[in-house]
Short mmCIF file of C-alpha atoms and ligand atoms in Angstrom, two decimals:
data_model
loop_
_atom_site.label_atom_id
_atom_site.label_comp_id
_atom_site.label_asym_id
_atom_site.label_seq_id
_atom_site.Cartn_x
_atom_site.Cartn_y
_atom_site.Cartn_z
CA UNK W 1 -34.79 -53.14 -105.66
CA UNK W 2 -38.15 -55.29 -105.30
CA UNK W 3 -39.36 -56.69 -102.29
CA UNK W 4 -40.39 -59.64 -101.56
CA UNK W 5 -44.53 -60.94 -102.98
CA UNK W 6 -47.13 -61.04 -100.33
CA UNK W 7 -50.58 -62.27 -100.12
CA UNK W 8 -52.97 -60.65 -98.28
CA UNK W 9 -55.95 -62.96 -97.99
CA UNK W 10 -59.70 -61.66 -96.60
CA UNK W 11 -61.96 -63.97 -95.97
CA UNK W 12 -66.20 -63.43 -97.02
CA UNK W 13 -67.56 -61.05 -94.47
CA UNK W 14 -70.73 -64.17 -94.62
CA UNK W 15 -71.00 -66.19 -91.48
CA UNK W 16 -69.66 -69.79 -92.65
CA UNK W 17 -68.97 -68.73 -95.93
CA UNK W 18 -65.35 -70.24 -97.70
CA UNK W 19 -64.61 -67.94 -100.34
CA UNK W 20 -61.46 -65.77 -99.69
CA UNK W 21 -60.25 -62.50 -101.60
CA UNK W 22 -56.76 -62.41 -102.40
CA UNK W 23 -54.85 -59.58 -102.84
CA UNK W 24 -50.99 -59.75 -103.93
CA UNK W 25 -48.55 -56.82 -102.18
CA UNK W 26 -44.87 -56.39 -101.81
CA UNK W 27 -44.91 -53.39 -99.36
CA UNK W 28 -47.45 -52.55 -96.70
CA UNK W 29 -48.46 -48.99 -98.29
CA UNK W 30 -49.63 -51.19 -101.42
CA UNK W 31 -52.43 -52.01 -99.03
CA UNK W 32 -53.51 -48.47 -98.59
CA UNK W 33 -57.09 -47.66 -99.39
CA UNK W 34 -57.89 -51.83 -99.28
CA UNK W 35 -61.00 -52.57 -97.64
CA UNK W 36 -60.32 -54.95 -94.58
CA UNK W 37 -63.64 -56.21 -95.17
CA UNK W 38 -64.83 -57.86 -98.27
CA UNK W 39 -68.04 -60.16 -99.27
CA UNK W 40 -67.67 -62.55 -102.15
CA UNK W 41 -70.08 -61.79 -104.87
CA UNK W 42 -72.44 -64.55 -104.16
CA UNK W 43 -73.32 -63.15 -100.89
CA UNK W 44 -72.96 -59.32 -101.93
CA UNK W 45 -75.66 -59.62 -105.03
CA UNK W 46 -77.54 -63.35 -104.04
CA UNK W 47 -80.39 -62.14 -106.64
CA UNK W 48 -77.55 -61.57 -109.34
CA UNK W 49 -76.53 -65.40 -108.40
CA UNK W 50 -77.54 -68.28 -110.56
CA UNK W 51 -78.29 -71.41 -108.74
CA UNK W 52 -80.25 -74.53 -109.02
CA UNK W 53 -82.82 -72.70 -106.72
CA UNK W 54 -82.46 -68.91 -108.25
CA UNK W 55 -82.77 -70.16 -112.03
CA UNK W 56 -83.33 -66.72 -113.60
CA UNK W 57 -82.28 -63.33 -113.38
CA UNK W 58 -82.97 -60.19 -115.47
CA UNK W 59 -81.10 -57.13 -115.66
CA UNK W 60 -82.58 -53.93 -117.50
CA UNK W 61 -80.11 -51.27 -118.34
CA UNK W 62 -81.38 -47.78 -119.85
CA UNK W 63 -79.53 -44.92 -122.53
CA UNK W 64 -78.68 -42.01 -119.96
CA UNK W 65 -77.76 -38.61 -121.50
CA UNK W 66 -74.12 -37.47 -120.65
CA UNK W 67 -73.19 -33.87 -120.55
CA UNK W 68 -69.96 -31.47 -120.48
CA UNK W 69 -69.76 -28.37 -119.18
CA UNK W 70 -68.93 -26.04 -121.69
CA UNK W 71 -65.63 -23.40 -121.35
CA UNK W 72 -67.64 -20.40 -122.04
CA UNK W 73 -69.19 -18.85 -119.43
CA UNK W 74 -73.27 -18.50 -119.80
CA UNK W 75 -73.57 -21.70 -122.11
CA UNK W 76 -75.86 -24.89 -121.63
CA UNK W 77 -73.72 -27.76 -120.98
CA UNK W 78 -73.76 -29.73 -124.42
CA UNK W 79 -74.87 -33.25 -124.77
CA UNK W 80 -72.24 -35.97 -125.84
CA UNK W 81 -74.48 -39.17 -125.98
CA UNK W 82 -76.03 -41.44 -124.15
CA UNK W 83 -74.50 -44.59 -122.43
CA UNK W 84 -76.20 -47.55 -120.79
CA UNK W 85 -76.20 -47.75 -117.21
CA UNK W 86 -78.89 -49.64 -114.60
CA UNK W 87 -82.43 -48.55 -114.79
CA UNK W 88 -82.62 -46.54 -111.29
CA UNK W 89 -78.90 -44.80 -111.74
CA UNK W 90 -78.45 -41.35 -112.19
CA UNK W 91 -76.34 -41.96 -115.40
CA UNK W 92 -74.45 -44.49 -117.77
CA UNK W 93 -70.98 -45.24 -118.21
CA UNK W 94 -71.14 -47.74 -121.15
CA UNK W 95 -70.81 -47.33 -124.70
CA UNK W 96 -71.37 -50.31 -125.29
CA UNK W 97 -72.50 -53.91 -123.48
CA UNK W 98 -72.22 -57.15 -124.11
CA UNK W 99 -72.26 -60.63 -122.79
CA UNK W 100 -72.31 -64.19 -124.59
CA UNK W 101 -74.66 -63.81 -127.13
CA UNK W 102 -75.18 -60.32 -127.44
CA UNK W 103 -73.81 -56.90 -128.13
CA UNK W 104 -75.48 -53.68 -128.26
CA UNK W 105 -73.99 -50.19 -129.00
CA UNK W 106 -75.74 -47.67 -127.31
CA UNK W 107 -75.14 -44.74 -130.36
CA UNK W 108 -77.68 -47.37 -132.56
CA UNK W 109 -80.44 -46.24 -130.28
CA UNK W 110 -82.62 -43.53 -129.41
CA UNK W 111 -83.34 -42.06 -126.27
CA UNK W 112 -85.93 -44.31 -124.03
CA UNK W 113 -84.66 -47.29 -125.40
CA UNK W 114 -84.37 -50.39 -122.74
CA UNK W 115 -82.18 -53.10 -122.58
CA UNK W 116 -83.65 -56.10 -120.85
CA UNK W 117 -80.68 -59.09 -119.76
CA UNK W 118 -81.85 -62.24 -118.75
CA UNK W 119 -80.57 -65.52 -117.50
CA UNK W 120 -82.36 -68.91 -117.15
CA UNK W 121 -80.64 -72.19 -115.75
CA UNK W 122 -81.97 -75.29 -117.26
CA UNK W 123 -81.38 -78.03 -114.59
CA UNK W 124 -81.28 -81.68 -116.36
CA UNK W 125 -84.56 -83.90 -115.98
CA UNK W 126 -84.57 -85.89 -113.03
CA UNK W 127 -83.88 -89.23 -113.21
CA UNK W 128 -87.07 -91.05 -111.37
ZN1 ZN Q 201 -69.50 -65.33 -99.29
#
């Protein structure tokens, strides 16, 4: 038995803004959990946005220790490695990044060790 495809469509929380989130649903309880608000990413990170008037951005990630508890009772937790994750977070979920152009695996680096991203849009010269 499979029911029939719906879409569910929010539009960008944004005053005047176009840009509509579609989400696909065959029963109503598929919805459950779904925001009924949602802002398109242009409007929920503008600084992350690349534009002819925002022509650079820079991202700097950091190695953040990550720990497990241990079974015995009385033990330190013990370190498993450290994964990337944004400057100011608490810790790192990423092994690894990468993007067009790079790749970086975060067990080739020691602790302290920064990762600096950066964008720049080159607009073509004017024509006078
Ligand atoms: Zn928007």
């Amino acid at each position: 038995m499979t029911g029939r495809r719906r879409t569910y469509a929010r539009p960008c929380s944004h005053t005047g803004c176009r840009e509509v989130s579609q989400i696909e649903y065959t029963a109503r309880r598929d919805l459950e959990g779904v925001s009924k608000t949602w802002t398109c990413r242009h409007h929920s990170k503008p600084d992350e946005t690349l534009s002819p008037t925002n022509q650079e951005t820079e991202a700097i990630l950091t190695l953040h220790p990550s720990y497990i508890n241990s079974y015995r009772e009385g033990e330190p937790p013990r370190l498993v490695g450290y994964f990337w994750g944004p400057q100011d977070a608490e810790k790192g979920s990423h092994g690894i990044v990468s993007g067009p152009g790079f790749w970086a695996e975060a067990k080739n680096f020691p602790p302290g060790t920064r990762l600096i991203v950066t964008a720049r849009i080159e607009l073509p010269d004017e024509e006078a």
